[in-house]
Amino acid sequence: MAHSLSEACTPLKSEYDSCFNAWFEGYLEPAVSTTPEQRTKFSNQKAAEYEEKCGKIWEKYRSCVQKAVKDKQLDALLDQARQENPLKEPPNDSSTNKASSS
Amino acid sequence: MKFFSQSFLYDDPWSIVSFAFFLRYPNPYASHVASCDVISRSLSPQGTLITTRLILKHGALPRWAPKGIMKNAESWIIEESEVDPFGRVVRCSTRNLDHVKIMRVEETITLRQTEDHKTIQHTEARFVSGFGWGLTKRIESHGVAKFKAHVHRSREGISVILNLIRQSRMQPM
Protein backbone atom coordinates (compact mmCIF):
# COMPACT_ATOMS: atom_id res chain seq x y z
CA MET A 1 0.00 0.00 0.00
CA ALA A 2 1.15 3.52 -0.72
CA HIS A 3 2.87 5.53 1.98
CA SER A 4 1.25 8.24 4.02
CA LEU A 5 2.36 11.84 3.50
CA SER A 6 3.92 11.54 6.94
CA GLU A 7 6.11 8.51 7.69
CA ALA A 8 4.79 8.58 11.26
CA CYS A 9 1.27 7.85 9.94
CA THR A 10 2.22 5.06 7.51
CA PRO A 11 1.77 2.14 9.98
CA LEU A 12 -1.68 3.50 10.98
CA LYS A 13 -2.56 3.96 7.32
CA SER A 14 -1.58 0.36 6.47
CA GLU A 15 -3.70 -0.97 9.31
CA TYR A 16 -6.64 1.24 8.33
CA ASP A 17 -6.36 0.37 4.60
CA SER A 18 -6.40 -3.38 5.35
CA CYS A 19 -9.51 -2.96 7.47
CA PHE A 20 -11.23 -0.74 4.91
CA ASN A 21 -10.40 -2.99 1.95
CA ALA A 22 -11.89 -6.07 3.63
CA TRP A 23 -15.06 -4.07 4.34
CA PHE A 24 -15.13 -2.44 0.90
CA GLU A 25 -15.15 -5.77 -0.99
CA GLY A 26 -18.45 -6.68 0.65
CA TYR A 27 -19.85 -3.17 0.29
CA LEU A 28 -19.37 -3.32 -3.49
CA GLU A 29 -21.55 -6.42 -3.83
CA PRO A 30 -25.02 -5.92 -2.41
CA ALA A 31 -27.76 -8.32 -3.56
CA VAL A 32 -28.57 -7.61 -7.20
CA SER A 33 -32.27 -6.74 -7.11
CA THR A 34 -33.22 -4.93 -3.97
CA THR A 35 -36.20 -2.96 -2.75
CA PRO A 36 -35.58 0.48 -1.19
CA GLU A 37 -36.15 -1.10 2.25
CA GLN A 38 -33.52 -3.77 1.58
CA ARG A 39 -31.11 -1.09 0.37
CA THR A 40 -31.56 0.91 3.55
CA LYS A 41 -31.07 -2.23 5.60
CA PHE A 42 -27.88 -3.12 3.69
CA SER A 43 -26.52 0.43 4.06
CA ASN A 44 -27.25 0.51 7.78
CA GLN A 45 -25.65 -2.89 8.29
CA LYS A 46 -22.53 -1.90 6.36
CA ALA A 47 -22.30 1.43 8.23
CA ALA A 48 -22.49 -0.38 11.58
CA GLU A 49 -19.96 -2.99 10.46
CA TYR A 50 -17.53 -0.28 9.31
CA GLU A 51 -17.84 1.59 12.58
CA GLU A 52 -17.36 -1.56 14.64
CA LYS A 53 -14.39 -2.94 12.70
CA CYS A 54 -12.56 0.13 11.38
CA GLY A 55 -13.91 3.04 13.50
CA LYS A 56 -11.10 3.04 16.07
CA ILE A 57 -8.19 2.70 13.65
CA TRP A 58 -9.80 5.34 11.39
CA GLU A 59 -9.87 7.86 14.25
CA LYS A 60 -6.19 7.24 15.02
CA TYR A 61 -5.13 7.41 11.38
CA ARG A 62 -7.25 10.50 10.69
CA SER A 63 -5.88 12.48 13.62
CA CYS A 64 -2.32 11.56 12.60
CA VAL A 65 -2.93 12.77 9.02
CA GLN A 66 -4.77 15.90 10.18
CA LYS A 67 -1.75 16.87 12.26
CA ALA A 68 0.62 16.18 9.34
CA VAL A 69 -1.56 18.26 7.00
CA LYS A 70 -1.38 21.20 9.45
CA ASP A 71 2.37 20.78 9.97
CA LYS A 72 2.96 20.88 6.22
CA GLN A 73 0.58 23.85 5.93
CA LEU A 74 -1.59 22.04 3.42
CA ASP A 75 -4.82 22.90 5.25
CA ALA A 76 -5.15 26.29 3.53
CA LEU A 77 -4.80 24.66 0.09
CA LEU A 78 -7.42 22.08 1.03
CA ASP A 79 -9.89 24.61 2.42
CA GLN A 80 -9.59 26.62 -0.77
CA ALA A 81 -10.20 23.52 -2.92
CA ARG A 82 -13.25 22.58 -0.86
CA GLN A 83 -14.83 26.00 -1.27
CA GLU A 84 -14.22 26.10 -5.01
CA ASN A 85 -15.54 22.70 -5.88
CA PRO A 86 -17.23 20.64 -3.17
CA LEU A 87 -18.42 17.22 -4.27
CA LYS A 88 -22.09 17.19 -3.44
CA GLU A 89 -23.80 15.96 -6.57
CA PRO A 90 -24.69 12.28 -6.70
CA PRO A 91 -23.36 10.37 -9.73
CA ASN A 92 -25.33 11.55 -12.74
CA ASP A 93 -25.83 10.00 -16.12
CA SER A 94 -25.82 13.11 -18.26
CA SER A 95 -22.19 13.25 -19.35
CA THR A 96 -21.09 9.68 -18.83
CA ASN A 97 -23.08 7.56 -21.24
CA LYS A 98 -21.82 8.98 -24.47
CA ALA A 99 -19.14 6.68 -25.82
CA SER A 100 -16.82 9.27 -27.26
CA SER A 101 -13.13 8.90 -27.83
CA SER A 102 -10.38 11.21 -28.94
CA MET B 1 -8.40 25.33 -22.48
CA LYS B 2 -7.85 21.86 -23.88
CA PHE B 3 -10.17 18.91 -23.45
CA PHE B 4 -9.60 15.19 -23.56
CA SER B 5 -12.15 12.38 -23.50
CA GLN B 6 -11.89 8.63 -23.84
CA SER B 7 -13.83 5.46 -23.06
CA PHE B 8 -12.48 2.03 -22.27
CA LEU B 9 -14.20 -1.30 -21.68
CA TYR B 10 -12.97 -3.77 -19.06
CA ASP B 11 -14.10 -7.39 -19.39
CA ASP B 12 -14.30 -7.73 -15.61
CA PRO B 13 -17.40 -7.07 -13.51
CA TRP B 14 -17.90 -3.63 -11.98
CA SER B 15 -17.29 -4.66 -8.37
CA ILE B 16 -13.82 -6.01 -9.18
CA VAL B 17 -12.79 -3.09 -11.40
CA SER B 18 -13.99 -0.62 -8.77
CA PHE B 19 -12.08 -2.48 -6.06
CA ALA B 20 -8.93 -2.43 -8.22
CA PHE B 21 -9.46 1.26 -8.94
CA PHE B 22 -9.30 2.13 -5.23
CA LEU B 23 -6.31 -0.16 -4.72
CA ARG B 24 -4.39 1.25 -7.68
CA TYR B 25 -1.61 2.93 -5.68
CA PRO B 26 1.06 1.67 -5.50
CA ASN B 27 1.58 -0.21 -8.74
CA PRO B 28 4.61 -0.54 -11.04
CA TYR B 29 3.09 1.99 -13.47
CA ALA B 30 2.58 4.65 -10.81
CA SER B 31 6.06 5.13 -9.39
CA HIS B 32 5.40 8.89 -9.48
CA VAL B 33 2.92 8.53 -6.62
CA ALA B 34 4.79 9.37 -3.42
CA SER B 35 1.93 9.23 -0.94
CA CYS B 36 -1.81 8.70 -0.80
CA ASP B 37 -3.99 9.46 2.23
CA VAL B 38 -7.69 9.32 2.98
CA ILE B 39 -8.57 12.64 4.60
CA SER B 40 -12.32 12.15 4.86
CA ARG B 41 -14.74 9.32 4.28
CA SER B 42 -18.44 8.94 5.00
CA LEU B 43 -21.54 7.05 3.99
CA SER B 44 -24.24 9.37 2.63
CA PRO B 45 -27.91 9.03 3.67
CA GLN B 46 -28.46 7.33 0.27
CA GLY B 47 -25.89 4.69 1.18
CA THR B 48 -23.15 5.86 -1.17
CA LEU B 49 -19.53 6.06 -0.01
CA ILE B 50 -17.90 9.48 -0.29
CA THR B 51 -14.13 9.69 0.00
CA THR B 52 -11.56 12.47 -0.25
CA ARG B 53 -7.93 11.49 -0.78
CA LEU B 54 -4.80 13.64 -0.81
CA ILE B 55 -2.12 12.38 -3.16
CA LEU B 56 1.46 13.58 -3.70
CA LYS B 57 2.87 13.05 -7.18
CA HIS B 58 6.34 13.61 -8.54
CA GLY B 59 6.42 14.88 -12.09
CA ALA B 60 9.10 15.76 -14.59
CA LEU B 61 8.98 19.18 -16.22
CA PRO B 62 9.14 19.54 -20.00
CA ARG B 63 12.64 20.39 -21.25
CA TRP B 64 11.56 23.72 -22.76
CA ALA B 65 10.01 24.95 -19.50
CA PRO B 66 11.71 28.10 -18.21
CA LYS B 67 14.10 27.51 -15.32
CA GLY B 68 12.54 28.21 -11.94
CA ILE B 69 8.98 27.68 -13.25
CA MET B 70 8.37 25.36 -10.30
CA LYS B 71 10.33 25.17 -7.08
CA ASN B 72 10.03 21.41 -7.13
CA ALA B 73 8.47 19.00 -9.57
CA GLU B 74 5.94 17.82 -6.99
CA SER B 75 2.22 18.30 -7.00
CA TRP B 76 -0.52 17.77 -4.44
CA ILE B 77 -3.65 16.23 -5.92
CA ILE B 78 -7.09 16.09 -4.34
CA GLU B 79 -9.31 13.18 -5.34
CA GLU B 80 -13.02 13.16 -4.51
CA SER B 81 -15.05 10.06 -5.21
CA GLU B 82 -18.49 8.64 -4.72
CA VAL B 83 -19.31 4.93 -4.93
CA ASP B 84 -22.90 3.83 -5.52
CA PRO B 85 -23.06 0.03 -5.09
CA PHE B 86 -26.77 -0.11 -6.03
CA GLY B 87 -26.50 1.98 -9.20
CA ARG B 88 -23.14 0.29 -9.96
CA VAL B 89 -21.31 3.59 -10.51
CA VAL B 90 -18.05 5.10 -9.28
CA ARG B 91 -17.55 8.77 -9.99
CA CYS B 92 -14.17 10.23 -9.22
CA SER B 93 -12.68 13.64 -9.87
CA THR B 94 -9.13 14.80 -9.28
CA ARG B 95 -7.33 18.08 -9.64
CA ASN B 96 -4.05 19.63 -8.65
CA LEU B 97 -4.00 21.92 -5.62
CA ASP B 98 -0.75 23.73 -6.34
CA HIS B 99 0.97 25.10 -9.46
CA VAL B 100 -2.54 26.00 -10.68
CA LYS B 101 -1.33 29.13 -12.46
CA ILE B 102 1.06 27.07 -14.59
CA MET B 103 -1.67 24.58 -15.30
CA ARG B 104 -4.83 23.34 -13.70
CA VAL B 105 -5.78 19.78 -14.67
CA GLU B 106 -9.20 18.43 -13.76
CA GLU B 107 -9.89 14.80 -14.46
CA THR B 108 -13.20 12.97 -14.07
CA ILE B 109 -13.44 9.20 -14.24
CA THR B 110 -16.65 7.19 -14.12
CA LEU B 111 -16.82 3.42 -13.86
CA ARG B 112 -20.20 2.01 -14.77
CA GLN B 113 -21.57 -1.49 -15.12
CA THR B 114 -22.73 -2.40 -18.62
CA GLU B 115 -25.74 -4.59 -19.42
CA ASP B 116 -23.50 -7.56 -20.19
CA HIS B 117 -21.76 -7.24 -16.80
CA LYS B 118 -18.58 -5.67 -18.03
CA THR B 119 -17.30 -2.26 -16.92
CA ILE B 120 -17.04 0.90 -18.96
CA GLN B 121 -14.58 3.57 -17.88
CA HIS B 122 -15.12 7.06 -19.14
CA THR B 123 -12.34 9.62 -18.67
CA GLU B 124 -12.57 13.35 -19.22
CA ALA B 125 -9.89 15.93 -18.55
CA ARG B 126 -9.61 19.69 -18.82
CA PHE B 127 -6.33 21.59 -19.04
CA VAL B 128 -6.20 25.29 -18.27
CA SER B 129 -2.98 27.27 -18.10
CA GLY B 130 -2.83 30.86 -16.96
CA PHE B 131 0.89 31.14 -17.46
CA GLY B 132 1.05 33.71 -20.26
CA TRP B 133 4.40 34.75 -21.81
CA GLY B 134 3.27 33.11 -25.05
CA LEU B 135 3.57 29.71 -23.39
CA THR B 136 -0.05 29.08 -22.39
CA LYS B 137 -0.97 27.00 -25.43
CA ARG B 138 2.31 25.12 -25.38
CA ILE B 139 1.85 24.21 -21.73
CA GLU B 140 -1.73 23.06 -22.35
CA SER B 141 -0.70 20.97 -25.38
CA HIS B 142 2.12 19.42 -23.38
CA GLY B 143 -0.42 18.63 -20.63
CA VAL B 144 -2.73 16.82 -23.06
CA ALA B 145 0.16 14.87 -24.64
CA LYS B 146 1.43 13.77 -21.24
CA PHE B 147 -2.08 12.91 -20.14
CA LYS B 148 -2.68 10.64 -23.16
CA ALA B 149 0.41 8.63 -22.23
CA HIS B 150 -0.68 8.66 -18.59
CA VAL B 151 -4.17 7.29 -19.39
CA HIS B 152 -2.59 4.26 -21.00
CA ARG B 153 -0.18 3.73 -18.10
CA SER B 154 -2.88 4.09 -15.46
CA ARG B 155 -4.94 1.42 -17.22
CA GLU B 156 -1.89 -0.86 -17.24
CA GLY B 157 -1.60 -0.20 -13.51
CA ILE B 158 -5.22 -1.14 -12.88
CA SER B 159 -4.74 -4.31 -14.97
CA VAL B 160 -1.85 -5.36 -12.71
CA ILE B 161 -4.10 -4.94 -9.66
CA LEU B 162 -7.00 -6.74 -11.42
CA ASN B 163 -4.72 -9.73 -12.02
CA LEU B 164 -3.69 -9.79 -8.36
CA ILE B 165 -7.34 -9.74 -7.26
CA ARG B 166 -8.26 -12.53 -9.70
CA GLN B 167 -5.36 -14.66 -8.45
CA SER B 168 -6.19 -14.12 -4.79
CA ARG B 169 -9.86 -14.99 -5.37
CA MET B 170 -8.97 -18.25 -7.11
CA GLN B 171 -7.01 -19.43 -4.09
CA PRO B 172 -8.96 -20.80 -1.12
CA MET B 173 -8.42 -18.65 1.98
JSON list of C-alpha atoms in Angstrom, two decimals, chain B residues 14-124:
[
{"chain": "B", "resi": 14, "resn": "TRP", "atom": "CA", "xyz": [-17.90, -3.63, -11.98]},
{"chain": "B", "resi": 15, "resn": "SER", "atom": "CA", "xyz": [-17.29, -4.66, -8.37]},
{"chain": "B", "resi": 16, "resn": "ILE", "atom": "CA", "xyz": [-13.82, -6.01, -9.18]},
{"chain": "B", "resi": 17, "resn": "VAL", "atom": "CA", "xyz": [-12.79, -3.09, -11.40]},
{"chain": "B", "resi": 18, "resn": "SER", "atom": "CA", "xyz": [-13.99, -0.62, -8.77]},
{"chain": "B", "resi": 19, "resn": "PHE", "atom": "CA", "xyz": [-12.08, -2.48, -6.06]},
{"chain": "B", "resi": 20, "resn": "ALA", "atom": "CA", "xyz": [-8.93, -2.43, -8.22]},
{"chain": "B", "resi": 21, "resn": "PHE", "atom": "CA", "xyz": [-9.46, 1.26, -8.94]},
{"chain": "B", "resi": 22, "resn": "PHE", "atom": "CA", "xyz": [-9.30, 2.13, -5.23]},
{"chain": "B", "resi": 23, "resn": "LEU", "atom": "CA", "xyz": [-6.31, -0.16, -4.72]},
{"chain": "B", "resi": 24, "resn": "ARG", "atom": "CA", "xyz": [-4.39, 1.25, -7.68]},
{"chain": "B", "resi": 25, "resn": "TYR", "atom": "CA", "xyz": [-1.61, 2.93, -5.68]},
{"chain": "B", "resi": 26, "resn": "PRO", "atom": "CA", "xyz": [1.06, 1.67, -5.50]},
{"chain": "B", "resi": 27, "resn": "ASN", "atom": "CA", "xyz": [1.58, -0.21, -8.74]},
{"chain": "B", "resi": 28, "resn": "PRO", "atom": "CA", "xyz": [4.61, -0.54, -11.04]},
{"chain": "B", "resi": 29, "resn": "TYR", "atom": "CA", "xyz": [3.09, 1.99, -13.47]},
{"chain": "B", "resi": 30, "resn": "ALA", "atom": "CA", "xyz": [2.58, 4.65, -10.81]},
{"chain": "B", "resi": 31, "resn": "SER", "atom": "CA", "xyz": [6.06, 5.13, -9.39]},
{"chain": "B", "resi": 32, "resn": "HIS", "atom": "CA", "xyz": [5.40, 8.89, -9.48]},
{"chain": "B", "resi": 33, "resn": "VAL", "atom": "CA", "xyz": [2.92, 8.53, -6.62]},
{"chain": "B", "resi": 34, "resn": "ALA", "atom": "CA", "xyz": [4.79, 9.37, -3.42]},
{"chain": "B", "resi": 35, "resn": "SER", "atom": "CA", "xyz": [1.93, 9.23, -0.94]},
{"chain": "B", "resi": 36, "resn": "CYS", "atom": "CA", "xyz": [-1.81, 8.70, -0.80]},
{"chain": "B", "resi": 37, "resn": "ASP", "atom": "CA", "xyz": [-3.99, 9.46, 2.23]},
{"chain": "B", "resi": 38, "resn": "VAL", "atom": "CA", "xyz": [-7.69, 9.32, 2.98]},
{"chain": "B", "resi": 39, "resn": "ILE", "atom": "CA", "xyz": [-8.57, 12.64, 4.60]},
{"chain": "B", "resi": 40, "resn": "SER", "atom": "CA", "xyz": [-12.32, 12.15, 4.86]},
{"chain": "B", "resi": 41, "resn": "ARG", "atom": "CA", "xyz": [-14.74, 9.32, 4.28]},
{"chain": "B", "resi": 42, "resn": "SER", "atom": "CA", "xyz": [-18.44, 8.94, 5.00]},
{"chain": "B", "resi": 43, "resn": "LEU", "atom": "CA", "xyz": [-21.54, 7.05, 3.99]},
{"chain": "B", "resi": 44, "resn": "SER", "atom": "CA", "xyz": [-24.24, 9.37, 2.63]},
{"chain": "B", "resi": 45, "resn": "PRO", "atom": "CA", "xyz": [-27.91, 9.03, 3.67]},
{"chain": "B", "resi": 46, "resn": "GLN", "atom": "CA", "xyz": [-28.46, 7.33, 0.27]},
{"chain": "B", "resi": 47, "resn": "GLY", "atom": "CA", "xyz": [-25.89, 4.69, 1.18]},
{"chain": "B", "resi": 48, "resn": "THR", "atom": "CA", "xyz": [-23.15, 5.86, -1.17]},
{"chain": "B", "resi": 49, "resn": "LEU", "atom": "CA", "xyz": [-19.53, 6.06, -0.01]},
{"chain": "B", "resi": 50, "resn": "ILE", "atom": "CA", "xyz": [-17.90, 9.48, -0.29]},
{"chain": "B", "resi": 51, "resn": "THR", "atom": "CA", "xyz": [-14.13, 9.69, 0.00]},
{"chain": "B", "resi": 52, "resn": "THR", "atom": "CA", "xyz": [-11.56, 12.47, -0.25]},
{"chain": "B", "resi": 53, "resn": "ARG", "atom": "CA", "xyz": [-7.93, 11.49, -0.78]},
{"chain": "B", "resi": 54, "resn": "LEU", "atom": "CA", "xyz": [-4.80, 13.64, -0.81]},
{"chain": "B", "resi": 55, "resn": "ILE", "atom": "CA", "xyz": [-2.12, 12.38, -3.16]},
{"chain": "B", "resi": 56, "resn": "LEU", "atom": "CA", "xyz": [1.46, 13.58, -3.70]},
{"chain": "B", "resi": 57, "resn": "LYS", "atom": "CA", "xyz": [2.87, 13.05, -7.18]},
{"chain": "B", "resi": 58, "resn": "HIS", "atom": "CA", "xyz": [6.34, 13.61, -8.54]},
{"chain": "B", "resi": 59, "resn": "GLY", "atom": "CA", "xyz": [6.42, 14.88, -12.09]},
{"chain": "B", "resi": 60, "resn": "ALA", "atom": "CA", "xyz": [9.10, 15.76, -14.59]},
{"chain": "B", "resi": 61, "resn": "LEU", "atom": "CA", "xyz": [8.98, 19.18, -16.22]},
{"chain": "B", "resi": 62, "resn": "PRO", "atom": "CA", "xyz": [9.14, 19.54, -20.00]},
{"chain": "B", "resi": 63, "resn": "ARG", "atom": "CA", "xyz": [12.64, 20.39, -21.25]},
{"chain": "B", "resi": 64, "resn": "TRP", "atom": "CA", "xyz": [11.56, 23.72, -22.76]},
{"chain": "B", "resi": 65, "resn": "ALA", "atom": "CA", "xyz": [10.01, 24.95, -19.50]},
{"chain": "B", "resi": 66, "resn": "PRO", "atom": "CA", "xyz": [11.71, 28.10, -18.21]},
{"chain": "B", "resi": 67, "resn": "LYS", "atom": "CA", "xyz": [14.10, 27.51, -15.32]},
{"chain": "B", "resi": 68, "resn": "GLY", "atom": "CA", "xyz": [12.54, 28.21, -11.94]},
{"chain": "B", "resi": 69, "resn": "ILE", "atom": "CA", "xyz": [8.98, 27.68, -13.25]},
{"chain": "B", "resi": 70, "resn": "MET", "atom": "CA", "xyz": [8.37, 25.36, -10.30]},
{"chain": "B", "resi": 71, "resn": "LYS", "atom": "CA", "xyz": [10.33, 25.17, -7.08]},
{"chain": "B", "resi": 72, "resn": "ASN", "atom": "CA", "xyz": [10.03, 21.41, -7.13]},
{"chain": "B", "resi": 73, "resn": "ALA", "atom": "CA", "xyz": [8.47, 19.00, -9.57]},
{"chain": "B", "resi": 74, "resn": "GLU", "atom": "CA", "xyz": [5.94, 17.82, -6.99]},
{"chain": "B", "resi": 75, "resn": "SER", "atom": "CA", "xyz": [2.22, 18.30, -7.00]},
{"chain": "B", "resi": 76, "resn": "TRP", "atom": "CA", "xyz": [-0.52, 17.77, -4.44]},
{"chain": "B", "resi": 77, "resn": "ILE", "atom": "CA", "xyz": [-3.65, 16.23, -5.92]},
{"chain": "B", "resi": 78, "resn": "ILE", "atom": "CA", "xyz": [-7.09, 16.09, -4.34]},
{"chain": "B", "resi": 79, "resn": "GLU", "atom": "CA", "xyz": [-9.31, 13.18, -5.34]},
{"chain": "B", "resi": 80, "resn": "GLU", "atom": "CA", "xyz": [-13.02, 13.16, -4.51]},
{"chain": "B", "resi": 81, "resn": "SER", "atom": "CA", "xyz": [-15.05, 10.06, -5.21]},
{"chain": "B", "resi": 82, "resn": "GLU", "atom": "CA", "xyz": [-18.49, 8.64, -4.72]},
{"chain": "B", "resi": 83, "resn": "VAL", "atom": "CA", "xyz": [-19.31, 4.93, -4.93]},
{"chain": "B", "resi": 84, "resn": "ASP", "atom": "CA", "xyz": [-22.90, 3.83, -5.52]},
{"chain": "B", "resi": 85, "resn": "PRO", "atom": "CA", "xyz": [-23.06, 0.03, -5.09]},
{"chain": "B", "resi": 86, "resn": "PHE", "atom": "CA", "xyz": [-26.77, -0.11, -6.03]},
{"chain": "B", "resi": 87, "resn": "GLY", "atom": "CA", "xyz": [-26.50, 1.98, -9.20]},
{"chain": "B", "resi": 88, "resn": "ARG", "atom": "CA", "xyz": [-23.14, 0.29, -9.96]},
{"chain": "B", "resi": 89, "resn": "VAL", "atom": "CA", "xyz": [-21.31, 3.59, -10.51]},
{"chain": "B", "resi": 90, "resn": "VAL", "atom": "CA", "xyz": [-18.05, 5.10, -9.28]},
{"chain": "B", "resi": 91, "resn": "ARG", "atom": "CA", "xyz": [-17.55, 8.77, -9.99]},
{"chain": "B", "resi": 92, "resn": "CYS", "atom": "CA", "xyz": [-14.17, 10.23, -9.22]},
{"chain": "B", "resi": 93, "resn": "SER", "atom": "CA", "xyz": [-12.68, 13.64, -9.87]},
{"chain": "B", "resi": 94, "resn": "THR", "atom": "CA", "xyz": [-9.13, 14.80, -9.28]},
{"chain": "B", "resi": 95, "resn": "ARG", "atom": "CA", "xyz": [-7.33, 18.08, -9.64]},
{"chain": "B", "resi": 96, "resn": "ASN", "atom": "CA", "xyz": [-4.05, 19.63, -8.65]},
{"chain": "B", "resi": 97, "resn": "LEU", "atom": "CA", "xyz": [-4.00, 21.92, -5.62]},
{"chain": "B", "resi": 98, "resn": "ASP", "atom": "CA", "xyz": [-0.75, 23.73, -6.34]},
{"chain": "B", "resi": 99, "resn": "HIS", "atom": "CA", "xyz": [0.97, 25.10, -9.46]},
{"chain": "B", "resi": 100, "resn": "VAL", "atom": "CA", "xyz": [-2.54, 26.00, -10.68]},
{"chain": "B", "resi": 101, "resn": "LYS", "atom": "CA", "xyz": [-1.33, 29.13, -12.46]},
{"chain": "B", "resi": 102, "resn": "ILE", "atom": "CA", "xyz": [1.06, 27.07, -14.59]},
{"chain": "B", "resi": 103, "resn": "MET", "atom": "CA", "xyz": [-1.67, 24.58, -15.30]},
{"chain": "B", "resi": 104, "resn": "ARG", "atom": "CA", "xyz": [-4.83, 23.34, -13.70]},
{"chain": "B", "resi": 105, "resn": "VAL", "atom": "CA", "xyz": [-5.78, 19.78, -14.67]},
{"chain": "B", "resi": 106, "resn": "GLU", "atom": "CA", "xyz": [-9.20, 18.43, -13.76]},
{"chain": "B", "resi": 107, "resn": "GLU", "atom": "CA", "xyz": [-9.89, 14.80, -14.46]},
{"chain": "B", "resi": 108, "resn": "THR", "atom": "CA", "xyz": [-13.20, 12.97, -14.07]},
{"chain": "B", "resi": 109, "resn": "ILE", "atom": "CA", "xyz": [-13.44, 9.20, -14.24]},
{"chain": "B", "resi": 110, "resn": "THR", "atom": "CA", "xyz": [-16.65, 7.19, -14.12]},
{"chain": "B", "resi": 111, "resn": "LEU", "atom": "CA", "xyz": [-16.82, 3.42, -13.86]},
{"chain": "B", "resi": 112, "resn": "ARG", "atom": "CA", "xyz": [-20.20, 2.01, -14.77]},
{"chain": "B", "resi": 113, "resn": "GLN", "atom": "CA", "xyz": [-21.57, -1.49, -15.12]},
{"chain": "B", "resi": 114, "resn": "THR", "atom": "CA", "xyz": [-22.73, -2.40, -18.62]},
{"chain": "B", "resi": 115, "resn": "GLU", "atom": "CA", "xyz": [-25.74, -4.59, -19.42]},
{"chain": "B", "resi": 116, "resn": "ASP", "atom": "CA", "xyz": [-23.50, -7.56, -20.19]},
{"chain": "B", "resi": 117, "resn": "HIS", "atom": "CA", "xyz": [-21.76, -7.24, -16.80]},
{"chain": "B", "resi": 118, "resn": "LYS", "atom": "CA", "xyz": [-18.58, -5.67, -18.03]},
{"chain": "B", "resi": 119, "resn": "THR", "atom": "CA", "xyz": [-17.30, -2.26, -16.92]},
{"chain": "B", "resi": 120, "resn": "ILE", "atom": "CA", "xyz": [-17.04, 0.90, -18.96]},
{"chain": "B", "resi": 121, "resn": "GLN", "atom": "CA", "xyz": [-14.58, 3.57, -17.88]},
{"chain": "B", "resi": 122, "resn": "HIS", "atom": "CA", "xyz": [-15.12, 7.06, -19.14]},
{"chain": "B", "resi": 123, "resn": "THR", "atom": "CA", "xyz": [-12.34, 9.62, -18.67]},
{"chain": "B", "resi": 124, "resn": "GLU", "atom": "CA", "xyz": [-12.57, 13.35, -19.22]}
]
